[in-house]
XYZ file of N, CA and C in Angstrom:
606
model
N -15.384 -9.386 -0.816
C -15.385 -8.137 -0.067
C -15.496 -6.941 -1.009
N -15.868 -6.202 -0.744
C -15.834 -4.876 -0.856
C -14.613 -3.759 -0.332
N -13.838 -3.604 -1.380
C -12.450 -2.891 -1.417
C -12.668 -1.508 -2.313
N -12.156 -0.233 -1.618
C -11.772 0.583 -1.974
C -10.216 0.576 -2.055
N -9.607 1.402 -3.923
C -8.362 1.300 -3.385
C -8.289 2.320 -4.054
N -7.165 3.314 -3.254
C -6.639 4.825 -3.761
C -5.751 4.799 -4.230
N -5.502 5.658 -5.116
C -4.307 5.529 -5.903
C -4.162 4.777 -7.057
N -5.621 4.440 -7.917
C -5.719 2.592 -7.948
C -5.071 3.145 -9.955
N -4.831 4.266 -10.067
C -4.266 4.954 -11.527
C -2.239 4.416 -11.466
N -2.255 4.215 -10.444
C -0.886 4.468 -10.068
C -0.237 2.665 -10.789
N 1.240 2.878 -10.637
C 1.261 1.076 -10.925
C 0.949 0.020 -9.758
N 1.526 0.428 -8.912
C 0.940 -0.482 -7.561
C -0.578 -0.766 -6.955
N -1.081 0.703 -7.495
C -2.780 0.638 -7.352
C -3.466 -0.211 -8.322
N -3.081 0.151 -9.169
C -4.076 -0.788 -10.669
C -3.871 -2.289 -10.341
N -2.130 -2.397 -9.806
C -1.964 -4.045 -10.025
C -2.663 -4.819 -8.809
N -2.815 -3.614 -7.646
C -4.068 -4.477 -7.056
C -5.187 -4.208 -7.391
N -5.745 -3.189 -7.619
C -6.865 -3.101 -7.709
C -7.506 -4.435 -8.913
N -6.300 -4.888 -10.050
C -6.783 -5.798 -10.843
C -7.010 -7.189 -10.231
N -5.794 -7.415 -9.748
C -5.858 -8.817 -8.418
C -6.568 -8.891 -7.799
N -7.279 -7.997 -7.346
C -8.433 -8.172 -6.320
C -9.609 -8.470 -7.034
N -10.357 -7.752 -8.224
C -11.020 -7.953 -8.977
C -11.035 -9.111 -9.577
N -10.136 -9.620 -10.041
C -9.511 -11.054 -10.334
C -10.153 -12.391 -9.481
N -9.789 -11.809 -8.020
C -10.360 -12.780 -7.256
C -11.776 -12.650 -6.749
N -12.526 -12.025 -7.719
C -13.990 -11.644 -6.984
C -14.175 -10.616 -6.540
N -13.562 -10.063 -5.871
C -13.834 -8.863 -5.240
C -14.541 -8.052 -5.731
N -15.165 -7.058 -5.045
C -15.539 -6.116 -5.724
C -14.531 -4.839 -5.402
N -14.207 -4.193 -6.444
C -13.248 -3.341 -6.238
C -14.248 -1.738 -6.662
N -13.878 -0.308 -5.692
C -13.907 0.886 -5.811
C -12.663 1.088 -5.991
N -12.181 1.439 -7.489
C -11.019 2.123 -7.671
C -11.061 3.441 -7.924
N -10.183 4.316 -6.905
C -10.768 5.991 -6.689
C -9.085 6.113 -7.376
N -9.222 7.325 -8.164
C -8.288 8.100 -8.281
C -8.465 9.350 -9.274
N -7.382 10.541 -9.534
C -7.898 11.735 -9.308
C -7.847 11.826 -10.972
N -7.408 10.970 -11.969
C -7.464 10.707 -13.316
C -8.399 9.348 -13.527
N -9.095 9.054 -13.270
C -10.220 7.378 -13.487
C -10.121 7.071 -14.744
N -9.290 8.121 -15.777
C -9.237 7.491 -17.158
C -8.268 6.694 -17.447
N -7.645 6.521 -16.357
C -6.031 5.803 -15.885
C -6.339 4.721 -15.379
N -7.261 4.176 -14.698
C -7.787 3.085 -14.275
C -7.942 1.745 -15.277
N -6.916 0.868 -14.904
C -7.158 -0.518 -15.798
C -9.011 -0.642 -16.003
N -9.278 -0.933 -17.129
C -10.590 -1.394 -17.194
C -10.627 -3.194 -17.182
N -11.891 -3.693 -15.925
C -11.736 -5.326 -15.602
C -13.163 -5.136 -14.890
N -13.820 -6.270 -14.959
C -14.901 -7.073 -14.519
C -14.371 -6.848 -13.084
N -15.546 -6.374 -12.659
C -15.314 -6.122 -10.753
C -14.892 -4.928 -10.679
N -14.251 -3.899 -11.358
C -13.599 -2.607 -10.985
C -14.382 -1.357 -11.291
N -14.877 -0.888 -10.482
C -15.820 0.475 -10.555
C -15.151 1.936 -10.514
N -14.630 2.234 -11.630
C -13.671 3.363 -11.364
C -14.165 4.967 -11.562
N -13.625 5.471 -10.274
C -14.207 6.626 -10.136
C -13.551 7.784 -9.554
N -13.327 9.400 -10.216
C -12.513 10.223 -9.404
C -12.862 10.479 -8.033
N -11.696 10.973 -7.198
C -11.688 11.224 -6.025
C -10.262 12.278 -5.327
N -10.429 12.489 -4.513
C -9.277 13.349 -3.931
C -10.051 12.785 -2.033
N -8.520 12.131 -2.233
C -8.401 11.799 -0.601
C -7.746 12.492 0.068
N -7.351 14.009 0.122
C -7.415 14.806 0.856
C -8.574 15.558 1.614
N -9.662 15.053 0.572
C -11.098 15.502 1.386
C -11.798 14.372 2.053
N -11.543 14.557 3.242
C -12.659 14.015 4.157
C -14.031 13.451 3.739
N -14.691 14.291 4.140
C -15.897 14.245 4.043
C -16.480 13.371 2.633
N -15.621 13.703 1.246
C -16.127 13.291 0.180
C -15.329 11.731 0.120
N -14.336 11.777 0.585
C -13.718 10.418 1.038
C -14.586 9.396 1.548
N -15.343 10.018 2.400
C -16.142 9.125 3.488
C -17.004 8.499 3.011
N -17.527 10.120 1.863
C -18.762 8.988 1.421
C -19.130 8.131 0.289
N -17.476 7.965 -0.472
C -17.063 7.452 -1.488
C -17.113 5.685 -0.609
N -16.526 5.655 0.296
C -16.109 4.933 0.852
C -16.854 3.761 1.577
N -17.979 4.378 2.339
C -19.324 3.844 2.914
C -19.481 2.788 2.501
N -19.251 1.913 3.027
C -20.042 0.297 2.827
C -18.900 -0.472 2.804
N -18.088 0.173 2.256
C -16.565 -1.076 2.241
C -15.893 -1.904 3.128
N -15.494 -2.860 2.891
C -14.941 -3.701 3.858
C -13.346 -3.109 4.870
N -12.687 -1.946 3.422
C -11.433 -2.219 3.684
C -11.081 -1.288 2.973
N -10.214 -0.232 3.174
C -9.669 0.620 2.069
C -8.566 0.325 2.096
N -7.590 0.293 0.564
C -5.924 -0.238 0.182
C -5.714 1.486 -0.264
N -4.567 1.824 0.284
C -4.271 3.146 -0.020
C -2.920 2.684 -0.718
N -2.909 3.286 -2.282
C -1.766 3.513 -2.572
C -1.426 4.714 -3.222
N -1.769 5.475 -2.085
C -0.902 7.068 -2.532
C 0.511 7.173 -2.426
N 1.006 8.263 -2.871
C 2.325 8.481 -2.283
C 2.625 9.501 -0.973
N 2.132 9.158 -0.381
C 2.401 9.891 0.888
C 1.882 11.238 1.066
N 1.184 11.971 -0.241
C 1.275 13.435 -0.100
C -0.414 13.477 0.922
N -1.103 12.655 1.264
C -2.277 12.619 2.048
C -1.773 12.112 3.669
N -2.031 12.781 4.575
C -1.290 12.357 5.746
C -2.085 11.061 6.388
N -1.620 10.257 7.518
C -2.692 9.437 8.232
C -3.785 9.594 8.602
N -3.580 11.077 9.490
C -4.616 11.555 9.812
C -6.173 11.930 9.296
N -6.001 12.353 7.946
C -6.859 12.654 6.817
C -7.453 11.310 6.546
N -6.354 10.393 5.871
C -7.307 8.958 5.900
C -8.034 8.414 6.633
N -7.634 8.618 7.981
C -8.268 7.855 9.261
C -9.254 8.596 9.734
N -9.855 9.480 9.223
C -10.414 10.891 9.816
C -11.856 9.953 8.697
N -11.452 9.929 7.635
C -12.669 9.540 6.524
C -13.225 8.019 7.016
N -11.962 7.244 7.459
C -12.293 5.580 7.290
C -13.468 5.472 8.781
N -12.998 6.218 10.059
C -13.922 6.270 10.463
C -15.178 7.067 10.605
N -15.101 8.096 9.784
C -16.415 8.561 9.201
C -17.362 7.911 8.879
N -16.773 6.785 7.567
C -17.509 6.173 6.678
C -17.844 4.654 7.415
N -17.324 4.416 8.708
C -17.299 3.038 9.385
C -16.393 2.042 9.353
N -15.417 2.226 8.446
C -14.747 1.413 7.383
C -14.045 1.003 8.385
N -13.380 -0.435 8.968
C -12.468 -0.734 10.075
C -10.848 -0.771 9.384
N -10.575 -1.125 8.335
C -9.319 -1.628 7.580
C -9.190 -0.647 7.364
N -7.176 -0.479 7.268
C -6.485 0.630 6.090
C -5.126 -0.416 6.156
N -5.201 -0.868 4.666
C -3.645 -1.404 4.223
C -3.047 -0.035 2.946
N -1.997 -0.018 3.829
C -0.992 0.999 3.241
C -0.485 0.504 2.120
N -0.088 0.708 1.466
C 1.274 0.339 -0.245
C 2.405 1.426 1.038
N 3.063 0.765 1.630
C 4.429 1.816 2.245
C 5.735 2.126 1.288
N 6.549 2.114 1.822
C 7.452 2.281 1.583
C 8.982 1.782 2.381
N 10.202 1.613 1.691
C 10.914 1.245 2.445
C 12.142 1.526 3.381
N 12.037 3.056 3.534
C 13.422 3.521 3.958
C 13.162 3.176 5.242
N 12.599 2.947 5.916
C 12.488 2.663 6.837
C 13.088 1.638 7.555
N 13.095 0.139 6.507
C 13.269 -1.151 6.388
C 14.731 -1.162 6.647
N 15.403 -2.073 7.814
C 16.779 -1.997 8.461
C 17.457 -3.143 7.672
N 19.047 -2.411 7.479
C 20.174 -3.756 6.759
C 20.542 -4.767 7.294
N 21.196 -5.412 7.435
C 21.764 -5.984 8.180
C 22.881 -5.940 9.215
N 22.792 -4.182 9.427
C 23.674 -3.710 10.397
C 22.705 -2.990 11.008
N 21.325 -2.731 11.178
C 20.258 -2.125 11.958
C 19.822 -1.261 11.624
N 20.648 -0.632 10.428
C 20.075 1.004 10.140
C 19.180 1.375 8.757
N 18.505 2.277 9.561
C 17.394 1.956 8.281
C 18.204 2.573 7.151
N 17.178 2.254 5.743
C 18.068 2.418 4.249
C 18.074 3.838 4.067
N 17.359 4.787 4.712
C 17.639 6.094 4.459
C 18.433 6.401 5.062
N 19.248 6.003 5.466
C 20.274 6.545 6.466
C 21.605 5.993 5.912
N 21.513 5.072 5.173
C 22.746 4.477 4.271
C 22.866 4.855 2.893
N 23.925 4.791 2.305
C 24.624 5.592 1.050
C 23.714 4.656 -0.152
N 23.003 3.697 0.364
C 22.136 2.710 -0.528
C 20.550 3.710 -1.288
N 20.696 5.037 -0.246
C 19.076 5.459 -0.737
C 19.806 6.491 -1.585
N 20.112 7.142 -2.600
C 20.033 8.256 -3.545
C 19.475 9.426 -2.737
N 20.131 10.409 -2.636
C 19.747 12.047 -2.549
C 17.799 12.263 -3.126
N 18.092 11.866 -4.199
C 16.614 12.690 -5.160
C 15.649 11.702 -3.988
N 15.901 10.106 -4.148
C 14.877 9.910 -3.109
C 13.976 9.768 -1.627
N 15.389 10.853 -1.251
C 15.129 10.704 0.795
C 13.501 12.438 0.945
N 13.080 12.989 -0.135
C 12.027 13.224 0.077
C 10.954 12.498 0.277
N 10.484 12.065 -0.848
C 9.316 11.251 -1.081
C 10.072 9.857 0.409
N 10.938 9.362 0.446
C 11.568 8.492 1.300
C 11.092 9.200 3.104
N 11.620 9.788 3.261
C 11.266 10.861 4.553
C 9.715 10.855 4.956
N 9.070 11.005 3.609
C 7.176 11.268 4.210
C 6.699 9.767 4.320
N 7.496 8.759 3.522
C 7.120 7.384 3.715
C 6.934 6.822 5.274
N 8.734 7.206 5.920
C 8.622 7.119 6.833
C 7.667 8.466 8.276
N 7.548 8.921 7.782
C 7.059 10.040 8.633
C 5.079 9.864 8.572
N 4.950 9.042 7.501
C 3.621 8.492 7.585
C 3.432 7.528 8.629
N 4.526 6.320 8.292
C 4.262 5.169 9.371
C 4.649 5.366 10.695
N 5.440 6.498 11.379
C 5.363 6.525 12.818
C 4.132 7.585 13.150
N 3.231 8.602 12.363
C 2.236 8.864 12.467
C 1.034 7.302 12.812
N 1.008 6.478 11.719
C 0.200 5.536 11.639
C -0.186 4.913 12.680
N 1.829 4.517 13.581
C 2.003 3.746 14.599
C 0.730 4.157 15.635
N 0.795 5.395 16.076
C -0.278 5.605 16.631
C -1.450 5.452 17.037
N -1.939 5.204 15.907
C -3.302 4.497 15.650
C -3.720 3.624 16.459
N -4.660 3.713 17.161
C -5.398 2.625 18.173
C -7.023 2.024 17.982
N -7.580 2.654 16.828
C -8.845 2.372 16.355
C -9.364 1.517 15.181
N -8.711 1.892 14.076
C -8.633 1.621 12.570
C -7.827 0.080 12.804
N -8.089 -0.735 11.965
C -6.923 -1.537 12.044
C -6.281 -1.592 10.621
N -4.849 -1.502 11.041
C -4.034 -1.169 10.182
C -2.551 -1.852 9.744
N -2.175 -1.417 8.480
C -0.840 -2.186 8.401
C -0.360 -1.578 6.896
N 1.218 -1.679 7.174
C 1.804 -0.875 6.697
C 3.235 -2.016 5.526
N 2.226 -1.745 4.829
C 3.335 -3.235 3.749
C 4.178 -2.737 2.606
N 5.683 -2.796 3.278
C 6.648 -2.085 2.831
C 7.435 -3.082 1.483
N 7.135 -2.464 0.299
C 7.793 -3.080 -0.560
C 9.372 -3.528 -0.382
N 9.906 -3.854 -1.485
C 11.347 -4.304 -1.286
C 12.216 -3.082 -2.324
N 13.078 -2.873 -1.862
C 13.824 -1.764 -1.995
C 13.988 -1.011 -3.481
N 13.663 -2.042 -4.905
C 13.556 -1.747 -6.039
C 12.100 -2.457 -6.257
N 11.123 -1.499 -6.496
C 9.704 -1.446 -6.831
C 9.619 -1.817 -8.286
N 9.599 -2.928 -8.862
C 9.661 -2.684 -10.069
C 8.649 -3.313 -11.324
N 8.490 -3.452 -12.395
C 7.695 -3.894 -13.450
C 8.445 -5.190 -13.880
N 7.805 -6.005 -13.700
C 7.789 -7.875 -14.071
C 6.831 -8.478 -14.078
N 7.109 -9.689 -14.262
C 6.395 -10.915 -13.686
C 5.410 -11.194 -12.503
N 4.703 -11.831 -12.658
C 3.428 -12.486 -11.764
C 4.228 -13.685 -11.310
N 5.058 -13.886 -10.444
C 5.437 -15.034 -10.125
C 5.200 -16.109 -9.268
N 4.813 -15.350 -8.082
C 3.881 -15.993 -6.616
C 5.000 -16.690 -6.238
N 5.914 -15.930 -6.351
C 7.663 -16.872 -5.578
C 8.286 -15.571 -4.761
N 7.814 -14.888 -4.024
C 8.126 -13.991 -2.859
C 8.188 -14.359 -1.318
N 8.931 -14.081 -0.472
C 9.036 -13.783 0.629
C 8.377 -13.257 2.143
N 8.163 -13.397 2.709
C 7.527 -12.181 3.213
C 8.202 -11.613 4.543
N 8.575 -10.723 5.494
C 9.255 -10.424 6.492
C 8.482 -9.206 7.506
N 9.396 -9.101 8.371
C 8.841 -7.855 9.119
C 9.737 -6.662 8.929
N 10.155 -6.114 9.835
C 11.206 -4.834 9.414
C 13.063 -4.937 9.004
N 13.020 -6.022 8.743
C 14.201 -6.000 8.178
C 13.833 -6.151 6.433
N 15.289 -5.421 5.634
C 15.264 -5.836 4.073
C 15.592 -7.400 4.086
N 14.452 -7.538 3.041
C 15.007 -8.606 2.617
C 15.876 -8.646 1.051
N 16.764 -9.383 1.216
C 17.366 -9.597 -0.007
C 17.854 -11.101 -0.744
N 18.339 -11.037 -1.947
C 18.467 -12.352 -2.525
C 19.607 -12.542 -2.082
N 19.978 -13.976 -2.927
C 21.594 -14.403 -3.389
C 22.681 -13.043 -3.475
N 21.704 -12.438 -4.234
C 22.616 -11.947 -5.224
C 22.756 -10.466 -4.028
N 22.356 -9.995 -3.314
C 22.571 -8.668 -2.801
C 21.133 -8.108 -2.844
N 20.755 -8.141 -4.266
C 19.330 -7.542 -4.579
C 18.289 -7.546 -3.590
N 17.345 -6.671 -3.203
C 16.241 -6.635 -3.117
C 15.206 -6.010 -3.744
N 13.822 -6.686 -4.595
C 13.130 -6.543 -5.386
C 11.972 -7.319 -5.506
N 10.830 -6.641 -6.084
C 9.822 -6.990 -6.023
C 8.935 -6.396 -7.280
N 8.037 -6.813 -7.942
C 7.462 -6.663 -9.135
C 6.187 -5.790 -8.339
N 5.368 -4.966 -9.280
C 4.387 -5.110 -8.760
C 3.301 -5.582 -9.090
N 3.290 -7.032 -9.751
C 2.180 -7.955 -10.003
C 2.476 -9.094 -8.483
N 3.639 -9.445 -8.100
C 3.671 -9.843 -6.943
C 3.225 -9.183 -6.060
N 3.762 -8.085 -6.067
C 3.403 -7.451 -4.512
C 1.447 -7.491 -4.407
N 1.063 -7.171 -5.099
C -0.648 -7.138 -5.424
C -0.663 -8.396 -5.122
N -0.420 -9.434 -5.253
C -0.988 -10.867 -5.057
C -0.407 -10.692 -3.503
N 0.563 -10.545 -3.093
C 0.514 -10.685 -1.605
C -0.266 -9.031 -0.835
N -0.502 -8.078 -0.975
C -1.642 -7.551 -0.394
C -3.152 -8.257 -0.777
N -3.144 -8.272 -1.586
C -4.970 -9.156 -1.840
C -4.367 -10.655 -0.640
N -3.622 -10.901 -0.773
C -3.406 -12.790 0.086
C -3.650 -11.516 1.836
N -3.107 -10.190 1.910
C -3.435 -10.184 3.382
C -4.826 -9.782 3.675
N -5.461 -9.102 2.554
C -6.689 -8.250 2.846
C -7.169 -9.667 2.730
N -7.184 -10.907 2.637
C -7.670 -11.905 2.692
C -7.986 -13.063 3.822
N -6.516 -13.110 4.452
C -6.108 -13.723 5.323
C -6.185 -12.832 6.824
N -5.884 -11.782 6.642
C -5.825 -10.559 8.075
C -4.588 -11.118 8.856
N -3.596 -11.487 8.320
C -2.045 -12.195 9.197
C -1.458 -11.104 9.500
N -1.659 -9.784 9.743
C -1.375 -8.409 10.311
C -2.022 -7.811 10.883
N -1.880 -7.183 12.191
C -2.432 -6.096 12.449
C -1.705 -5.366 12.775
N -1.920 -3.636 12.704
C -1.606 -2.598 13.298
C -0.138 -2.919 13.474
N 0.731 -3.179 11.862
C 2.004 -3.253 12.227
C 2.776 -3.436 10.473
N 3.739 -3.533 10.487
C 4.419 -3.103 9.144
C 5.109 -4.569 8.870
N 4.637 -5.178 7.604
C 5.574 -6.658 7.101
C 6.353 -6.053 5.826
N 6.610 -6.759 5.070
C 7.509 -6.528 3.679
C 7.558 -7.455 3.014
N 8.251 -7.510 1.515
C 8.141 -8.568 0.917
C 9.469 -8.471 -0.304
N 9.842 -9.433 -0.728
C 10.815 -9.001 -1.895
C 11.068 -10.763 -2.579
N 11.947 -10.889 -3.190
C 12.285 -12.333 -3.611
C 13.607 -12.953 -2.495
């Protein structure tokens, strides 16, 4: 396939954008530094600003599927405004997790578990995906990491869930992001989602 992915400078962007490339793909990796872009066989890296429409669209044209991993500062609307511009039917999100409920129902921004500094960037995460919910055209999905995003291992020993956290033994919930990239490339692969939000952690 033919994948656009935004954000692809970022750590979650590169580590798919490399996984995907990895597996054949052909990858458009857009982002607004391209000198940041892992260099790999399959990856065509090129600046962009996905706040613009129009130049979005026509970055975009021909693709199977766009993987957005911005941080929230581009709204739904804007994306979905380009994807069907450009024809494009797919948008898999990189989300986020405050959203994601404990084991007493309430989501993690709402418990003493999320830090002050992060209920901004936390807030537009969620304020993206009940925008998203909306959506009746695009098909879409919204794949909410596990509560510590972090740098490891390639392990292919993850989980996968719907809106609850998942967590280990130990309390933890966590996820690398060389895993998490192997399970978005396994959905942009498989299509075991639509128009709805899973998660993943160990």
């Amino acid at each position: 396939m033919k994948v656009a992915v935004l954000g692809a400078s970022g750590r979650a962007g590169s580590a798919i954008a490399k996984e995907l490339a990895a597996r054949g793909h052909e990858v458009l990796a857009i982002a607004r530094h391209p000198e940041k872009i892992p260099s790999a066989e399959g990856i065509t890296a090129t600046v962009g600003d996905a706040s613009n429409v129009e130049r979005l669209a026509d970055q975009i044209a021909g693709c199977d599927a766009v993987i957005s991993a911005l941080k929230f500062d581009v709204p739904p609307a804007t994306l979905l405004a380009a994807l069907k511009k450009a024809g494009v039917g797919r948008l898999l999100v990189t989300g986020g997790a405050a959203s994601l409920k404990d084991d007493q129902g309430r989501r993690l921004i709402d418990t003493d578990a999320m830090p002050d500094s992060w209920k901004p960037i936390a807030q537009a995460g969620i304020d993206f995906f009940y925008e998203l919910k909306e959506e009746q055209d695009v098909d879409w999905v919204f794949f909410s990491p596990a509560f510590n995003f972090i740098v490891g291992p390639r392990t292919r020993q993850f989980r996968l869930g719907g809106d609850q956290l998942i967590r280990d033994e130990a309390g933890e919930s966590r996820i690398s992001f060389a895993d998490y990239a192997i399970a978005m490339a396994d959905e942009l692969e498989s299509h075991a989602h639509s128009r709805e939000r899973f998660t993943i952690a160990y």
